[in-house]
Tab-separated table of C-alpha atoms and ligand atoms in Angstrom:
chain	number	residue	atom	x	y	z
A	1	UNK	CA	31.949	-0.220	41.340
A	2	UNK	CA	30.341	2.602	42.580
A	3	UNK	CA	28.698	6.077	41.292
A	4	UNK	CA	30.273	8.949	43.653
A	5	UNK	CA	29.029	11.589	41.349
A	6	UNK	CA	26.858	13.222	38.180
A	7	UNK	CA	27.704	16.280	36.594
A	8	UNK	CA	25.087	18.305	34.647
A	9	UNK	CA	25.557	20.522	31.387
A	10	UNK	CA	22.561	22.415	29.612
A	11	UNK	CA	23.553	23.269	26.280
A	12	UNK	CA	21.564	25.237	23.448
A	13	UNK	CA	21.477	23.487	20.384
A	14	UNK	CA	20.274	26.134	17.556
A	15	UNK	CA	18.782	24.421	14.373
A	16	UNK	CA	20.163	25.720	11.146
A	17	UNK	CA	16.838	26.540	10.023
A	18	UNK	CA	13.789	26.436	11.370
A	19	UNK	CA	11.884	23.300	11.037
A	20	UNK	CA	7.980	23.132	10.505
A	21	UNK	CA	6.037	19.665	10.937
A	22	UNK	CA	2.557	18.508	11.467
A	23	UNK	CA	1.016	20.711	9.256
A	24	UNK	CA	2.762	23.776	9.641
A	25	UNK	CA	1.696	24.062	13.260
A	26	UNK	CA	4.344	23.220	15.261
A	27	UNK	CA	7.592	25.059	14.236
A	28	UNK	CA	11.346	24.205	15.991
A	29	UNK	CA	13.876	27.096	16.271
A	30	UNK	CA	16.291	25.625	19.101
A	31	UNK	CA	16.827	22.652	21.248
A	32	UNK	CA	17.554	22.393	24.749
A	33	UNK	CA	19.642	19.888	25.835
A	34	UNK	CA	21.070	18.356	28.989
A	35	UNK	CA	24.385	16.485	28.792
A	36	UNK	CA	25.032	14.307	32.081
A	37	UNK	CA	28.385	12.322	33.018
A	38	UNK	CA	28.396	9.895	36.107
A	39	UNK	CA	31.834	9.329	37.548
A	40	UNK	CA	32.522	6.334	39.689
A	41	UNK	CA	35.057	5.278	42.428
A	42	UNK	CA	36.799	3.064	40.132
A	43	UNK	CA	37.879	6.126	37.625
A	44	UNK	CA	35.460	5.049	34.769
A	45	UNK	CA	32.922	8.114	33.267
A	46	UNK	CA	29.748	7.443	31.321
A	47	UNK	CA	28.159	10.388	28.976
A	48	UNK	CA	24.452	10.608	27.824
A	49	UNK	CA	22.411	13.139	26.530
A	50	UNK	CA	18.635	14.225	26.549
A	51	UNK	CA	17.097	16.178	24.118
A	52	UNK	CA	13.075	16.193	23.646
A	53	UNK	CA	12.638	18.396	20.690
A	54	UNK	CA	11.091	21.523	21.383
A	55	UNK	CA	8.499	21.116	24.131
A	56	UNK	CA	5.399	20.900	21.943
A	57	UNK	CA	7.057	17.454	19.581
A	58	UNK	CA	6.083	15.438	23.283
A	59	UNK	CA	5.333	14.861	26.642
A	60	UNK	CA	8.639	16.352	27.533
A	61	UNK	CA	10.633	19.675	28.689
A	62	UNK	CA	14.094	20.518	28.492
A	63	UNK	CA	14.663	21.632	32.321
A	64	UNK	CA	12.174	19.069	33.192
A	65	UNK	CA	15.424	16.536	32.614
A	66	UNK	CA	17.463	18.865	34.717
A	67	UNK	CA	15.024	19.085	37.211
A	68	UNK	CA	14.089	15.244	37.251
A	69	UNK	CA	17.918	14.377	37.792
A	70	UNK	CA	18.338	16.989	40.393
A	71	UNK	CA	14.726	14.519	42.334
A	72	UNK	CA	16.928	11.295	41.134
A	73	UNK	CA	20.339	12.423	41.768
A	74	UNK	CA	20.488	11.480	45.465
A	75	UNK	CA	19.482	7.713	44.996
A	76	UNK	CA	22.260	7.204	41.913
A	77	UNK	CA	24.557	7.851	44.492
A	78	UNK	CA	26.398	4.487	45.325
A	79	UNK	CA	24.591	2.533	42.345
A	80	UNK	CA	26.485	0.066	40.801
A	81	UNK	CA	26.433	1.557	36.766
A	82	UNK	CA	27.049	-1.480	35.021
A	83	UNK	CA	24.049	-2.896	37.006
A	84	UNK	CA	21.487	-1.155	34.047
A	85	UNK	CA	18.262	-2.741	34.746
A	86	UNK	CA	18.129	-2.241	38.833
A	87	UNK	CA	19.575	1.357	37.826
A	88	UNK	CA	16.231	1.756	35.703
A	89	UNK	CA	13.602	0.272	38.912
A	90	UNK	CA	14.784	2.481	41.412
A	91	UNK	CA	14.588	5.682	39.034
A	92	UNK	CA	11.389	4.151	38.247
A	93	UNK	CA	10.402	3.909	42.269
A	94	UNK	CA	12.065	7.144	43.199
A	95	UNK	CA	10.219	8.897	39.991
A	96	UNK	CA	7.607	7.062	38.257
A	97	UNK	CA	7.146	7.707	34.966
A	98	UNK	CA	9.195	11.123	32.950
A	99	UNK	CA	11.558	8.377	30.625
A	100	UNK	CA	12.861	11.214	28.687
A	101	UNK	CA	14.377	12.124	32.570
A	102	UNK	CA	16.143	8.725	32.870
A	103	UNK	CA	17.232	8.414	29.207
A	104	UNK	CA	20.386	10.488	29.532
A	105	UNK	CA	21.484	8.318	33.027
A	106	UNK	CA	20.815	5.382	31.264
A	107	UNK	CA	22.970	5.620	28.184
A	108	UNK	CA	25.419	6.699	30.747
A	109	UNK	CA	25.538	3.931	32.868
A	110	UNK	CA	25.730	1.780	29.387
A	111	UNK	CA	29.033	3.623	28.513
A	112	UNK	CA	30.576	2.800	32.041
A	113	UNK	CA	29.350	-1.244	31.708
A	114	UNK	CA	30.963	-1.341	27.889
A	115	UNK	CA	34.094	0.649	28.837
A	116	UNK	CA	34.610	-1.790	31.770
A	117	UNK	CA	33.907	-4.664	29.363
A	118	UNK	CA	35.842	-2.972	27.008
A	119	UNK	CA	33.369	-3.784	24.709
A	120	UNK	CA	31.330	-1.234	22.056
A	121	UNK	CA	27.835	-1.056	23.171
A	122	UNK	CA	26.913	-2.422	19.772
A	123	UNK	CA	27.930	-5.309	20.777
A	124	UNK	CA	26.629	-5.376	24.598
A	125	UNK	CA	23.151	-4.780	22.948
A	126	UNK	CA	23.491	-8.251	20.819
A	127	UNK	CA	24.724	-6.720	16.974
A	128	UNK	CA	27.715	-9.091	15.531
A	129	UNK	CA	29.869	-6.344	13.682
A	130	UNK	CA	29.105	-2.540	13.858
A	131	UNK	CA	27.132	-2.889	10.708
A	132	UNK	CA	26.557	0.676	8.516
A	133	UNK	CA	22.592	1.859	9.433
A	134	UNK	CA	20.799	3.635	6.788
A	135	UNK	CA	20.397	6.952	7.526
A	136	UNK	CA	16.983	8.887	6.459
A	137	UNK	CA	16.618	12.686	5.672
A	138	UNK	CA	14.325	14.442	7.557
A	139	UNK	CA	12.088	16.654	5.255
A	140	UNK	CA	10.362	19.870	6.567
A	141	UNK	CA	6.717	20.059	5.528
A	142	UNK	CA	6.298	22.625	1.916
A	143	UNK	CA	4.532	22.717	-1.019
A	144	UNK	CA	5.108	19.612	-3.326
A	145	UNK	CA	7.761	21.014	-5.080
A	146	UNK	CA	9.757	22.713	-2.306
A	147	UNK	CA	9.859	18.662	-0.408
A	148	UNK	CA	10.485	17.309	-3.942
A	149	UNK	CA	13.546	19.795	-4.261
A	150	UNK	CA	14.993	19.358	-0.365
A	151	UNK	CA	14.635	15.329	-1.183
A	152	UNK	CA	16.322	15.721	-4.417
A	153	UNK	CA	19.309	17.784	-2.226
A	154	UNK	CA	19.205	14.996	0.123
A	155	UNK	CA	19.710	12.854	-2.571
A	156	UNK	CA	22.719	14.474	-3.142
A	157	UNK	CA	24.225	14.049	-0.055
A	158	UNK	CA	23.613	10.042	-0.186
A	159	UNK	CA	20.114	9.548	1.431
A	160	UNK	CA	17.992	6.587	-0.016
A	161	UNK	CA	15.386	6.620	2.557
A	162	UNK	CA	13.012	9.944	3.166
A	163	UNK	CA	10.790	10.834	6.160
A	164	UNK	CA	8.435	13.348	3.936
A	165	UNK	CA	6.672	15.635	6.844
A	166	UNK	CA	2.611	15.731	5.630
A	167	UNK	CA	-0.643	16.382	7.744
A	168	UNK	CA	-2.510	19.407	7.792
A	169	UNK	CA	-6.239	20.442	7.338
A	170	UNK	CA	-6.354	21.387	3.769
A	171	UNK	CA	-7.013	17.107	2.727
A	172	UNK	CA	-6.580	18.168	-1.307
A	173	UNK	CA	-2.800	19.711	-0.102
A	174	UNK	CA	-1.909	16.567	1.673
A	175	UNK	CA	-2.972	14.480	-1.109
A	176	UNK	CA	-1.342	16.687	-3.702
A	177	UNK	CA	2.320	15.978	-1.700
A	178	UNK	CA	2.134	12.557	-1.360
A	179	UNK	CA	1.184	11.412	-4.863
A	180	UNK	CA	3.563	14.348	-5.952
A	181	UNK	CA	6.668	13.340	-3.449
A	182	UNK	CA	5.626	9.057	-4.192
A	183	UNK	CA	5.748	9.436	-7.992
A	184	UNK	CA	8.962	11.997	-8.129
A	185	UNK	CA	11.095	9.591	-5.811
A	186	UNK	CA	14.293	8.915	-7.033
A	187	UNK	CA	14.715	5.022	-8.318
A	188	UNK	CA	15.429	2.930	-5.314
A	189	UNK	CA	15.086	5.317	-2.862
A	190	UNK	CA	11.759	5.043	0.213
A	191	UNK	CA	9.544	7.715	1.685
A	192	UNK	CA	7.808	7.617	4.564
A	193	UNK	CA	5.027	10.287	5.292
A	194	UNK	CA	5.000	10.827	8.282
A	195	UNK	CA	1.581	12.905	9.708
A	196	UNK	CA	3.323	13.862	13.681
A	197	UNK	CA	-0.701	12.844	14.735
A	198	UNK	CA	-2.094	16.239	12.670
A	199	UNK	CA	-4.996	14.136	11.212
A	200	UNK	CA	-8.709	13.176	12.744
A	201	UNK	CA	-9.375	9.603	11.890
A	202	UNK	CA	-11.682	10.509	8.967
A	203	UNK	CA	-9.349	13.113	7.075
A	204	UNK	CA	-6.428	9.895	7.199
A	205	UNK	CA	-8.852	7.665	5.876
A	206	UNK	CA	-9.718	10.080	3.550
A	207	UNK	CA	-6.372	10.933	2.378
A	208	UNK	CA	-4.396	7.521	2.570
A	209	UNK	CA	-8.218	5.862	0.673
A	210	UNK	CA	-7.611	8.516	-1.955
A	211	UNK	CA	-3.838	8.292	-3.290
A	212	UNK	CA	-2.192	5.433	-5.289
A	213	UNK	CA	0.987	5.471	-3.056
A	214	UNK	CA	1.479	2.982	-1.212
A	215	UNK	CA	4.588	4.259	0.868
A	216	UNK	CA	4.640	4.081	4.889
A	217	UNK	CA	2.478	6.463	7.073
A	218	UNK	CA	3.659	7.372	10.142
A	219	UNK	CA	1.650	8.549	13.646
A	220	UNK	CA	-1.497	9.225	11.471
A	221	UNK	CA	-3.548	10.737	14.573
A	222	UNK	CA	-3.442	11.595	17.955
A	223	UNK	CA	-3.772	8.762	20.077
A	224	UNK	CA	-2.951	4.294	19.805
A	225	UNK	CA	-6.882	4.453	19.313
A	226	UNK	CA	-7.574	6.713	16.591
A	227	UNK	CA	-4.097	5.156	14.921
A	228	UNK	CA	-5.483	1.401	14.952
A	229	UNK	CA	-9.185	2.447	13.864
A	230	UNK	CA	-7.360	4.093	10.981
A	231	UNK	CA	-4.814	0.834	10.201
A	232	UNK	CA	-8.116	-1.061	9.311
A	233	UNK	CA	-9.531	0.886	7.198
A	234	UNK	CA	-6.654	1.480	4.897
A	235	UNK	CA	-3.446	-0.002	2.262
A	236	UNK	CA	-0.682	1.909	3.392
A	237	UNK	CA	1.273	0.297	6.451
A	238	UNK	CA	1.984	2.089	9.544
A	239	UNK	CA	4.677	3.376	11.920
A	240	UNK	CA	3.515	4.257	14.636
A	241	UNK	CA	5.901	7.196	16.475
A	242	UNK	CA	4.574	9.289	19.505
A	243	UNK	CA	1.885	7.745	20.550
A	244	UNK	CA	4.321	4.825	22.178
A	245	UNK	CA	6.139	5.409	25.379
A	246	UNK	CA	5.558	2.067	27.338
A	247	UNK	CA	6.057	-1.803	26.899
A	248	UNK	CA	2.218	-1.940	27.236
A	249	UNK	CA	1.786	1.204	23.914
A	250	UNK	CA	3.378	-1.552	22.263
A	251	UNK	CA	2.123	-4.992	23.671
A	252	UNK	CA	-1.535	-3.054	22.769
A	253	UNK	CA	-0.362	-1.733	19.442
A	254	UNK	CA	0.546	-5.438	18.423
A	255	UNK	CA	-2.235	-7.203	20.038
A	256	UNK	CA	-4.723	-4.721	18.283
A	257	UNK	CA	-2.749	-5.200	14.864
A	258	UNK	CA	-2.473	-0.748	14.935
A	259	UNK	CA	0.846	-1.099	12.844
A	260	UNK	CA	3.546	-2.723	10.798
A	261	UNK	CA	6.277	-0.812	12.420
A	262	UNK	CA	7.267	1.279	15.232
A	263	UNK	CA	10.300	4.383	15.506
A	264	UNK	CA	12.350	3.271	19.071
A	265	UNK	CA	13.712	6.703	20.460
A	266	UNK	CA	15.417	6.373	23.979
A	267	UNK	CA	14.987	9.668	24.819
A	268	UNK	CA	11.065	8.761	24.462
A	269	UNK	CA	11.249	5.226	26.160
A	270	UNK	CA	13.727	6.194	28.689
A	271	UNK	CA	16.909	5.123	27.683
A	272	UNK	CA	18.930	2.246	26.058
A	273	UNK	CA	17.602	-0.378	28.365
A	274	UNK	CA	13.870	0.478	27.858
A	275	UNK	CA	14.788	0.329	23.514
A	276	UNK	CA	16.358	-2.727	23.802
A	277	UNK	CA	13.724	-4.604	25.753
A	278	UNK	CA	10.820	-2.670	23.250
A	279	UNK	CA	13.584	-3.818	19.637
A	280	UNK	CA	13.007	-7.087	21.135
A	281	UNK	CA	9.240	-7.017	21.179
A	282	UNK	CA	9.745	-5.870	17.985
A	283	UNK	CA	11.523	-8.472	16.706
A	284	UNK	CA	9.141	-10.912	18.103
A	285	UNK	CA	6.295	-9.641	16.343
A	286	UNK	CA	7.811	-9.142	13.045
A	287	UNK	CA	8.045	-5.036	12.797
A	288	UNK	CA	10.320	-3.069	10.978
A	289	UNK	CA	11.683	-0.576	13.058
A	290	UNK	CA	13.417	2.811	12.646
A	291	UNK	CA	15.689	2.931	15.867
A	292	UNK	CA	16.810	7.094	16.225
A	293	UNK	CA	16.762	9.509	19.468
A	294	UNK	CA	14.093	12.209	19.428
A	295	UNK	CA	16.763	15.101	19.105
A	296	UNK	CA	20.466	16.280	20.277
A	297	UNK	CA	23.763	16.179	19.289
A	298	UNK	CA	25.938	13.215	17.796
A	299	UNK	CA	26.256	12.128	21.449
A	300	UNK	CA	22.356	10.911	21.584
A	301	UNK	CA	22.118	10.016	17.461
A	302	UNK	CA	25.348	7.358	18.274
A	303	UNK	CA	23.448	5.798	21.791
A	304	UNK	CA	20.695	5.105	19.022
A	305	UNK	CA	22.863	4.309	15.935
A	306	UNK	CA	24.471	1.268	18.506
A	307	UNK	CA	21.037	-0.115	19.011
A	308	UNK	CA	20.173	-0.094	15.099
A	309	UNK	CA	22.923	-1.691	14.574
A	310	UNK	CA	22.175	-4.427	16.894
A	311	UNK	CA	19.348	-4.898	14.850
A	312	UNK	CA	18.594	-7.252	12.026
A	313	UNK	CA	18.428	-5.919	8.583
A	314	UNK	CA	14.924	-7.255	7.777
A	315	UNK	CA	13.529	-5.313	10.569
A	316	UNK	CA	15.514	-2.167	10.409
A	317	UNK	CA	14.459	0.514	8.173
A	318	UNK	CA	15.989	3.500	8.720
A	319	UNK	CA	17.648	5.935	11.370
A	320	UNK	CA	17.337	9.465	11.208
A	321	UNK	CA	20.436	11.948	12.995
A	322	UNK	CA	19.323	14.723	14.496
A	323	UNK	CA	22.969	16.331	14.590
A	324	UNK	CA	22.829	17.194	11.130
A	325	UNK	CA	20.065	20.146	12.012
A	326	UNK	CA	22.329	21.847	14.214
A	327	UNK	CA	23.994	25.263	14.152
A	328	UNK	CA	26.495	23.530	16.573
A	329	UNK	CA	28.363	20.527	17.528
A	330	UNK	CA	29.037	19.527	20.624
A	331	UNK	CA	31.123	16.867	20.182
A	332	UNK	CA	33.338	17.628	16.909
A	333	UNK	CA	34.516	14.273	14.505
A	334	UNK	CA	32.985	11.891	17.174
A	335	UNK	CA	30.245	9.301	16.858
A	336	UNK	CA	28.338	7.814	14.094
A	337	UNK	CA	27.993	10.400	11.273
A	338	UNK	CA	26.266	10.306	7.497
A	339	UNK	CA	28.977	8.583	5.343
A	340	UNK	CA	27.182	8.411	2.101
A	341	UNK	CA	23.462	7.656	3.627
A	342	UNK	CA	24.766	5.180	5.952
A	343	UNK	CA	26.287	5.462	10.070
A	344	UNK	CA	28.358	3.577	11.441
A	345	UNK	CA	28.972	3.168	15.530
A	346	UNK	CA	32.356	3.640	17.120
A	347	UNK	CA	33.957	0.655	17.840
A	348	UNK	CA	35.433	2.209	21.161
A	349	UNK	CA	34.344	0.479	24.213
A	350	UNK	CA	31.438	2.093	25.394
A	351	UNK	CA	29.461	4.227	23.901
A	352	UNK	CA	32.424	5.629	21.897
A	353	UNK	CA	31.558	9.479	22.422
A	354	UNK	CA	33.717	11.459	25.645
A	355	UNK	CA	32.872	15.181	25.270
A	356	UNK	CA	35.502	17.569	26.174
A	357	UNK	CA	33.931	19.451	29.456
A	358	UNK	CA	35.796	22.606	28.361
A	359	UNK	CA	33.819	22.762	24.642
A	360	UNK	CA	30.922	22.502	27.376
A	361	UNK	CA	31.791	25.074	29.717
A	362	UNK	CA	30.945	24.847	33.736
A	363	UNK	CA	28.127	22.170	34.931
A	364	UNK	CA	25.187	23.472	35.636
A	365	UNK	CA	24.801	20.875	38.073
A	366	UNK	CA	27.051	18.547	40.705
A	367	UNK	CA	25.869	15.981	42.502
A	368	UNK	CA	27.932	13.801	44.677
A	369	UNK	CA	31.490	14.685	45.943
B	401	LIG	MG1	7.848	10.627	13.010
C-alpha cells in the first residue's frame, strides 16, 4: 500500500467563550486547526488533525502545521502508511522537531493501519476493550466563587474530575482559590490545579506550603528544572504538561523525581506513535496520566481517547475533550463524546471519525496525484 495523495484543510474553531489561563496572562478566543486526509493506492483513506491551542500556549503555530506538511508531503508520497514507525523516521529526517506538524500525519496513518486490519485504534494500541474514559472539566481562571460555580455547573453535566486554572502574581489570591475550591468539591470529585507555568519556583513553594489542600498540581513553573526543584519541596503530587515534549524529557523527569504523572498529548509529542511510547514508559515508572490532545475538534479528541482507553485504569487520571469548548462541530455525531462524565472510543475500524469533505469546504492544498 502506498500514499498517493495528502489533502489539507484549514478550519477555524471559535471557542464558545473566551478562555483565560496562566493567571489571566493568556487569552484564547479561536483555534486554528488543520485537518489532513491521506489517500492510498488501495482505496483506503485516513484522517488526522493538528490543532495547537492558539500560538501562545506551546511552541506550536497553526499556520506552521500547514507549512510543515508542505515540506513533508513529497517525502510521504509512496510510503506505506501502515508502517507508522518508519513514517515517523522519514518525517524526522525531513523535518527535525516540529512534532505538532507530524501529529496529523501520524494519526491519519494509524487510521489507515486500523482500517486495513479491521481493528479499532484502541485495540491496536493495546487495549482489551473500548473502556469508557473519565472526562475532566476545564475551569477557566476567576475568583473562587466564579470557579466553584463553574465546577458545580460541570458536575451537573456528569463531570467528576476537574482541572482548575490557577497561577498568578498574587500569591494570596492563589492560596484562596486553591483552598476554597478544594473545600467546596462535591463528594467523590477530584481536582487538579493547573498553573500553566505561571509561578516562579519560590512562588510555587510558598503557595503549596501554605495550603492544606493535597490535590494534584500541574506544571507549576516554566521548565523541567524549575518543576523538579519545586517537586522536591512540596507535598502535593505534581503533574507535568507543557515542558514535556521528547522521550528524553520524560526520562529526565522520571530520573529526577520531578513528577508523579504527566499529560500526554499527541499534538505536543508528535502523534499517536510517540504518545504510545511515552504512555508505555509512564506505565513502567508508575505514573498516572492524562491522555488528551492539545486542542481541536472531536477528531483530535477521539485519537487521544483511543490511547487513553487502551491504558490501565490505575495509570489513568482523566482526559479533557477540547470540542466542548468549540462553537462549531466539523464532525457532527462522530467520535468520542462526553456521556455522563465519560467518553468511549468508537468501535469502528481505525480512528472511527470520517469528516464529510462537503462540510469542510475546499482543501487549501493537495499534494500528490
Ligand atoms: Mg495543563
